XYZ file of C-alpha atoms in Angstrom:
237
model
C -11.209 9.222 -5.591
C -9.159 9.084 -8.784
C -7.268 5.988 -9.826
C -3.546 6.055 -8.919
C -2.607 5.114 -12.498
C -4.253 4.332 -15.822
C -6.001 1.007 -16.383
C -3.780 0.448 -19.416
C -0.617 0.635 -17.301
C -2.110 -1.672 -14.682
C -3.370 -4.238 -17.217
C 0.022 -4.382 -18.944
C 1.890 -4.912 -15.664
C -0.598 -7.490 -14.354
C -0.603 -9.425 -17.623
C 3.190 -9.353 -17.722
C 3.295 -10.897 -14.236
C 1.091 -13.694 -15.579
C 3.611 -14.545 -18.284
C 2.361 -12.047 -20.889
C -0.736 -14.161 -21.592
C -3.817 -15.019 -19.516
C -7.604 -15.377 -19.414
C -9.746 -12.443 -18.301
C -10.495 -14.103 -14.953
C -6.810 -14.461 -14.111
C -6.139 -10.886 -15.190
C -8.935 -9.638 -12.910
C -7.597 -11.685 -10.001
C -4.014 -10.517 -10.469
C -5.060 -6.860 -10.607
C -7.077 -7.339 -7.432
C -4.199 -9.140 -5.693
C -1.789 -6.332 -6.608
C -4.044 -3.962 -4.656
C -2.947 -0.798 -6.443
C -6.179 0.364 -8.051
C -9.196 1.828 -6.263
C -11.873 -0.886 -6.486
C -14.393 0.244 -3.855
C -15.328 3.447 -5.667
C -15.167 1.770 -9.083
C -17.612 -1.124 -8.854
C -17.468 -1.741 -12.624
C -13.687 -1.952 -12.735
C -13.722 -5.354 -14.484
C -15.638 -3.739 -17.340
C -12.979 -1.027 -17.463
C -10.305 -3.715 -17.779
C -12.182 -5.453 -20.610
C -12.680 -2.167 -22.416
C -9.015 -1.249 -22.004
C -7.871 -4.513 -23.582
C -10.406 -4.602 -26.398
C -9.950 -0.958 -27.384
C -6.215 -1.635 -27.700
C -6.411 -4.777 -29.841
C -6.971 -5.186 -33.570
C -8.463 -8.596 -32.708
C -11.478 -6.823 -31.206
C -14.373 -4.983 -32.850
C -13.904 -2.257 -30.229
C -10.374 -1.462 -31.478
C -9.840 2.297 -31.662
C -7.285 2.016 -34.442
C -4.532 3.475 -32.305
C -1.989 1.366 -30.397
C -2.352 -2.369 -31.091
C -1.058 -3.634 -27.739
C -2.950 -6.871 -27.065
C -3.788 -9.925 -29.170
C -6.292 -12.762 -28.836
C -4.024 -15.641 -27.798
C -6.439 -18.534 -28.447
C -8.773 -17.050 -31.015
C -11.606 -14.563 -30.750
C -14.207 -15.213 -28.073
C -11.939 -17.321 -25.844
C -11.131 -14.483 -23.439
C -7.405 -15.209 -23.428
C -5.214 -12.204 -24.149
C -1.525 -11.600 -24.630
C 0.775 -8.568 -24.866
C 2.490 -7.958 -28.171
C 6.283 -8.082 -27.896
C 7.037 -4.344 -28.326
C 4.762 -3.472 -25.414
C 6.022 -6.002 -22.875
C 7.543 -4.305 -19.817
C 11.252 -4.711 -19.266
C 12.173 -6.852 -16.283
C 12.315 -5.200 -12.848
C 10.675 -2.034 -14.137
C 10.399 0.321 -11.166
C 7.046 1.682 -10.017
C 7.038 5.423 -9.508
C 6.900 6.778 -5.971
C 3.810 8.749 -6.973
C 1.912 5.520 -7.693
C 2.975 3.993 -4.374
C 1.961 7.150 -2.493
C -1.449 7.229 -4.188
C -1.967 3.542 -3.389
C -1.190 4.257 0.260
C -3.645 7.174 0.361
C -6.405 4.971 -1.088
C -5.761 2.328 1.588
C -5.602 5.048 4.244
C -9.042 6.273 3.163
C -10.391 2.713 3.403
C -8.816 2.147 6.819
C -10.468 5.220 8.342
C -13.897 3.941 7.274
C -13.564 0.687 9.255
C -14.754 -0.005 12.793
C -12.125 -0.759 15.428
C -12.800 -4.500 15.211
C -12.750 -4.481 11.405
C -9.575 -2.427 11.379
C -7.710 -4.767 13.731
C -8.783 -7.784 11.668
C -7.668 -6.052 8.464
C -4.378 -4.902 9.983
C -3.573 -8.421 11.198
C -4.386 -9.868 7.775
C -2.213 -7.302 6.000
C 0.773 -7.093 8.336
C 4.039 -8.581 7.142
C 7.360 -9.214 8.840
C 9.160 -8.746 5.532
C 7.690 -5.660 3.784
C 8.277 -5.412 0.060
C 10.623 -2.735 -1.180
C 10.439 -1.206 -4.643
C 12.815 0.875 -6.710
C 11.114 4.211 -7.357
C 12.970 7.500 -7.393
C 14.471 6.137 -4.167
C 14.323 2.746 -2.500
C 11.179 2.775 -0.369
C 9.142 0.342 1.686
C 5.426 -0.145 1.227
C 3.627 0.795 4.431
C 0.191 -0.523 5.248
C -2.491 2.079 5.959
C -4.533 -0.333 8.081
C -1.634 -1.074 10.437
C -0.894 2.661 10.670
C -4.481 3.672 11.421
C -4.826 0.907 14.014
C -1.712 2.139 15.854
C -3.079 5.700 15.945
C -6.471 4.648 17.283
C -4.865 2.405 19.873
C -2.873 5.372 21.218
C -6.105 7.337 21.862
C -4.497 10.684 21.049
C -1.531 10.239 23.403
C 2.096 9.914 22.313
C 3.313 6.458 23.289
C 6.766 7.732 24.207
C 6.354 10.991 26.156
C 2.758 10.199 27.234
C 1.620 13.709 26.306
C -1.483 14.498 24.295
C -1.107 15.110 20.568
C 0.172 18.670 19.995
C -2.733 19.628 17.728
C -5.716 18.334 15.787
C -5.394 17.634 12.080
C -7.746 19.014 9.401
C -10.150 16.136 10.001
C -10.320 16.952 13.719
C -8.259 13.948 14.829
C -5.292 14.134 17.244
C -2.138 14.538 15.168
C 0.253 11.660 15.819
C 2.726 10.016 13.464
C 3.250 6.285 13.156
C 6.735 4.908 13.720
C 8.242 1.448 13.266
C 10.182 0.734 16.453
C 12.553 -1.578 14.601
C 12.998 0.291 11.329
C 11.875 -1.425 8.138
C 15.331 -0.808 6.691
C 16.770 -2.753 9.640
C 14.500 -5.745 9.129
C 11.536 -4.619 11.234
C 8.048 -5.706 10.251
C 5.079 -3.574 9.272
C 3.085 -5.127 12.115
C 0.882 -3.799 14.900
C 3.432 -5.043 17.467
C 6.190 -2.991 15.820
C 4.177 0.153 15.070
C 3.489 2.965 17.542
C 1.973 6.453 17.404
C 4.234 9.338 18.407
C 4.078 13.106 18.581
C 6.275 14.792 15.937
C 9.010 15.607 18.474
C 9.317 12.048 19.741
C 9.127 10.691 16.210
C 12.051 12.840 15.155
C 13.887 11.941 18.354
C 13.600 8.241 17.525
C 15.055 8.799 14.068
C 17.900 10.948 15.395
C 18.815 9.078 18.607
C 17.017 5.708 18.432
C 18.046 4.876 21.998
C 17.794 1.272 23.128
C 15.784 2.126 26.246
C 13.277 4.075 24.160
C 12.919 1.177 21.711
C 12.288 -1.231 24.574
C 9.668 1.092 26.069
C 7.918 1.478 22.719
C 7.883 -2.246 21.964
C 6.252 -2.754 25.347
C 3.770 0.031 24.579
C 2.928 -1.497 21.198
C 2.137 -4.845 22.779
C 0.112 -3.411 25.661
C -1.615 -0.704 23.627
C -0.737 1.941 26.208
C 2.081 4.396 26.820
C 4.865 2.699 28.743
C 4.696 3.491 32.504
C 8.329 4.622 32.525
C 8.287 6.747 29.389
C 8.366 10.073 31.230
C 11.658 9.066 32.851
C 13.082 7.837 29.549
C 12.361 11.059 27.668
C 14.295 13.259 30.078
Protein backbone atom coordinates (compact mmCIF):
# COMPACT_ATOMS: atom_id res chain seq x y z
CA UNK A 1 0.00 0.00 0.00
CA UNK A 2 1.44 3.36 -1.01
CA UNK A 3 2.23 6.05 1.51
CA UNK A 4 -0.49 8.73 1.85
CA UNK A 5 2.10 11.49 1.42
CA UNK A 6 5.83 11.92 0.90
CA UNK A 7 8.27 11.34 3.75
CA UNK A 8 9.63 14.84 3.19
CA UNK A 9 6.22 16.42 3.85
CA UNK A 10 5.71 14.26 6.94
CA UNK A 11 9.19 14.95 8.37
CA UNK A 12 8.77 18.70 7.92
CA UNK A 13 5.37 18.73 9.65
CA UNK A 14 6.50 16.44 12.49
CA UNK A 15 9.68 18.44 13.09
CA UNK A 16 7.70 21.68 13.05
CA UNK A 17 5.41 20.30 15.77
CA UNK A 18 8.54 19.63 17.84
CA UNK A 19 9.57 23.27 17.67
CA UNK A 20 11.48 23.07 14.37
CA UNK A 21 14.36 21.20 16.03
CA UNK A 22 14.67 17.71 17.54
CA UNK A 23 16.73 14.52 17.84
CA UNK A 24 16.07 11.62 15.49
CA UNK A 25 14.38 9.60 18.25
CA UNK A 26 11.87 12.36 18.96
CA UNK A 27 11.21 12.81 15.25
CA UNK A 28 10.53 9.07 14.88
CA UNK A 29 8.19 9.11 17.87
CA UNK A 30 6.26 12.16 16.68
CA UNK A 31 5.76 10.67 13.21
CA UNK A 32 4.51 7.46 14.79
CA UNK A 33 2.19 9.35 17.15
CA UNK A 34 0.71 11.33 14.24
CA UNK A 35 -0.36 8.00 12.72
CA UNK A 36 -0.56 9.25 9.14
CA UNK A 37 2.06 7.11 7.41
CA UNK A 38 1.81 3.40 6.66
CA UNK A 39 4.28 1.75 9.06
CA UNK A 40 3.21 -1.91 8.93
CA UNK A 41 4.11 -2.38 5.27
CA UNK A 42 7.23 -0.21 5.58
CA UNK A 43 9.28 -1.86 8.31
CA UNK A 44 12.35 0.27 7.50
CA UNK A 45 10.48 3.56 7.72
CA UNK A 46 12.95 5.03 10.24
CA UNK A 47 15.69 4.56 7.65
CA UNK A 48 13.50 6.37 5.13
CA UNK A 49 13.17 9.28 7.56
CA UNK A 50 16.95 9.44 8.10
CA UNK A 51 17.58 9.32 4.37
CA UNK A 52 15.00 12.04 3.73
CA UNK A 53 16.66 14.40 6.20
CA UNK A 54 20.25 13.69 5.21
CA UNK A 55 19.61 13.90 1.46
CA UNK A 56 18.08 17.34 2.04
CA UNK A 57 20.86 18.83 4.17
CA UNK A 58 24.20 20.31 3.17
CA UNK A 59 25.42 19.24 6.63
CA UNK A 60 25.29 15.62 5.48
CA UNK A 61 27.54 13.66 3.12
CA UNK A 62 24.37 12.24 1.56
CA UNK A 63 23.20 15.70 0.42
CA UNK A 64 21.86 15.55 -3.13
CA UNK A 65 22.75 19.16 -3.85
CA UNK A 66 19.14 20.14 -4.38
CA UNK A 67 16.96 21.71 -1.67
CA UNK A 68 18.89 22.44 1.54
CA UNK A 69 15.98 22.08 3.97
CA UNK A 70 17.50 20.74 7.20
CA UNK A 71 20.57 21.65 9.25
CA UNK A 72 22.56 19.89 11.97
CA UNK A 73 21.45 21.82 15.06
CA UNK A 74 24.17 20.63 17.47
CA UNK A 75 26.96 19.68 15.11
CA UNK A 76 27.47 16.70 12.85
CA UNK A 77 26.98 13.28 14.39
CA UNK A 78 24.70 14.46 17.21
CA UNK A 79 21.48 13.41 15.47
CA UNK A 80 19.71 16.68 16.21
CA UNK A 81 18.14 18.34 13.19
CA UNK A 82 16.34 21.59 12.51
CA UNK A 83 14.33 23.09 9.65
CA UNK A 84 15.80 26.09 7.89
CA UNK A 85 13.59 29.18 8.17
CA UNK A 86 12.33 29.34 4.55
CA UNK A 87 11.00 25.80 4.78
CA UNK A 88 9.14 26.05 8.08
CA UNK A 89 5.40 25.48 7.66
CA UNK A 90 3.11 28.41 8.30
CA UNK A 91 0.97 28.08 11.40
CA UNK A 92 -2.32 26.17 11.13
CA UNK A 93 -1.45 24.85 7.69
CA UNK A 94 -4.37 22.69 6.59
CA UNK A 95 -3.91 19.03 5.69
CA UNK A 96 -5.50 18.08 2.40
CA UNK A 97 -8.62 15.93 2.44
CA UNK A 98 -6.81 13.46 0.18
CA UNK A 99 -4.20 12.82 2.89
CA UNK A 100 -6.88 12.32 5.55
CA UNK A 101 -8.81 9.94 3.29
CA UNK A 102 -5.69 7.90 2.53
CA UNK A 103 -4.86 7.74 6.25
CA UNK A 104 -8.36 6.43 6.94
CA UNK A 105 -8.05 3.77 4.22
CA UNK A 106 -4.74 2.57 5.69
CA UNK A 107 -6.33 2.25 9.14
CA UNK A 108 -9.36 0.55 7.59
CA UNK A 109 -7.06 -2.03 6.00
CA UNK A 110 -5.39 -2.64 9.37
CA UNK A 111 -8.73 -2.92 11.18
CA UNK A 112 -10.01 -5.65 8.86
CA UNK A 113 -6.93 -7.77 9.60
CA UNK A 114 -7.62 -7.89 13.36
CA UNK A 115 -9.53 -10.55 15.28
CA UNK A 116 -12.76 -9.52 17.00
CA UNK A 117 -11.03 -9.29 20.39
CA UNK A 118 -8.09 -7.34 18.97
CA UNK A 119 -10.42 -5.02 17.10
CA UNK A 120 -12.52 -4.20 20.17
CA UNK A 121 -9.36 -3.51 22.20
CA UNK A 122 -8.01 -1.28 19.43
CA UNK A 123 -11.33 0.53 18.98
CA UNK A 124 -11.58 1.24 22.71
CA UNK A 125 -8.01 2.54 22.78
CA UNK A 126 -8.61 4.80 19.78
CA UNK A 127 -12.10 6.11 20.49
CA UNK A 128 -12.44 9.74 21.49
CA UNK A 129 -15.34 11.81 22.76
CA UNK A 130 -13.87 14.90 21.14
CA UNK A 131 -12.70 13.97 17.60
CA UNK A 132 -10.18 16.30 16.01
CA UNK A 133 -11.33 18.41 13.11
CA UNK A 134 -9.01 19.72 10.41
CA UNK A 135 -9.33 22.38 7.75
CA UNK A 136 -8.98 20.66 4.39
CA UNK A 137 -10.99 21.64 1.35
CA UNK A 138 -13.88 21.53 3.83
CA UNK A 139 -14.02 21.19 7.59
CA UNK A 140 -14.02 17.46 8.29
CA UNK A 141 -13.75 15.15 11.28
CA UNK A 142 -11.25 12.34 11.50
CA UNK A 143 -13.09 9.03 11.77
CA UNK A 144 -11.47 5.96 13.24
CA UNK A 145 -11.42 2.86 11.04
CA UNK A 146 -11.21 0.51 14.03
CA UNK A 147 -14.37 1.91 15.63
CA UNK A 148 -16.14 1.73 12.26
CA UNK A 149 -15.13 -1.86 11.53
CA UNK A 150 -16.09 -2.95 15.05
CA UNK A 151 -19.59 -1.47 14.64
CA UNK A 152 -20.07 -3.33 11.34
CA UNK A 153 -18.96 -6.67 12.75
CA UNK A 154 -21.13 -6.21 15.82
CA UNK A 155 -24.20 -5.75 13.59
CA UNK A 156 -23.60 -9.16 11.94
CA UNK A 157 -24.89 -8.01 8.56
CA UNK A 158 -28.18 -6.61 9.89
CA UNK A 159 -29.16 -2.94 9.85
CA UNK A 160 -29.47 -1.77 13.44
CA UNK A 161 -32.45 0.45 12.66
CA UNK A 162 -34.79 -1.47 10.34
CA UNK A 163 -33.46 -4.91 11.41
CA UNK A 164 -33.24 -6.05 7.78
CA UNK A 165 -30.26 -7.80 6.26
CA UNK A 166 -27.74 -5.72 4.32
CA UNK A 167 -29.12 -5.01 0.82
CA UNK A 168 -26.09 -6.49 -0.95
CA UNK A 169 -22.57 -7.80 -0.51
CA UNK A 170 -19.62 -5.53 -1.22
CA UNK A 171 -16.70 -6.42 -3.53
CA UNK A 172 -14.97 -8.22 -0.67
CA UNK A 173 -18.04 -10.39 -0.06
CA UNK A 174 -19.05 -8.66 3.17
CA UNK A 175 -22.59 -7.40 3.94
CA UNK A 176 -22.79 -3.77 2.85
CA UNK A 177 -23.66 -1.55 5.81
CA UNK A 178 -22.61 2.03 6.51
CA UNK A 179 -21.46 3.31 9.87
CA UNK A 180 -23.33 6.22 11.42
CA UNK A 181 -22.68 8.36 14.50
CA UNK A 182 -25.98 8.53 16.37
CA UNK A 183 -25.07 11.89 17.87
CA UNK A 184 -23.34 13.57 14.94
CA UNK A 185 -19.70 14.54 15.34
CA UNK A 186 -20.62 18.07 14.29
CA UNK A 187 -23.07 18.16 17.21
CA UNK A 188 -20.50 17.05 19.77
CA UNK A 189 -20.92 13.28 19.44
CA UNK A 190 -17.93 11.03 20.03
CA UNK A 191 -16.26 8.62 17.64
CA UNK A 192 -16.92 5.80 20.10
CA UNK A 193 -18.34 2.29 19.85
CA UNK A 194 -21.31 3.38 22.00
CA UNK A 195 -22.16 6.16 19.53
CA UNK A 196 -21.50 4.26 16.29
CA UNK A 197 -23.96 1.92 14.58
CA UNK A 198 -24.15 0.07 11.26
CA UNK A 199 -27.07 0.94 8.98
CA UNK A 200 -28.33 0.03 5.54
CA UNK A 201 -27.97 2.90 3.04
CA UNK A 202 -31.68 3.79 3.26
CA UNK A 203 -31.70 4.06 7.04
CA UNK A 204 -28.41 5.93 7.00
CA UNK A 205 -29.83 8.53 4.66
CA UNK A 206 -33.03 8.64 6.71
CA UNK A 207 -31.05 9.49 9.84
CA UNK A 208 -29.30 12.36 8.07
CA UNK A 209 -32.55 13.70 6.61
CA UNK A 210 -34.95 13.20 9.55
CA UNK A 211 -32.78 12.39 12.58
CA UNK A 212 -35.85 11.61 14.69
CA UNK A 213 -35.45 11.49 18.45
CA UNK A 214 -37.08 8.07 18.77
CA UNK A 215 -34.73 6.65 16.15
CA UNK A 216 -31.70 8.11 17.93
CA UNK A 217 -32.83 6.58 21.22
CA UNK A 218 -33.34 3.19 19.56
CA UNK A 219 -29.91 3.32 17.94
CA UNK A 220 -28.11 4.36 21.13
CA UNK A 221 -29.72 1.37 22.81
CA UNK A 222 -28.68 -0.85 19.90
CA UNK A 223 -25.09 0.42 20.06
CA UNK A 224 -24.84 -0.42 23.74
CA UNK A 225 -26.46 -3.85 23.44
CA UNK A 226 -24.81 -4.78 20.14
CA UNK A 227 -28.15 -5.82 18.65
CA UNK A 228 -30.92 -4.20 16.64
CA UNK A 229 -33.37 -2.51 18.97
CA UNK A 230 -36.47 -4.69 19.62
CA UNK A 231 -38.80 -1.84 18.63
CA UNK A 232 -37.00 -0.69 15.50
CA UNK A 233 -39.54 -2.16 13.09
CA UNK A 234 -42.25 -0.01 14.68
CA UNK A 235 -40.04 3.08 14.63
CA UNK A 236 -39.21 2.82 10.93
CA UNK A 237 -42.84 2.84 9.80
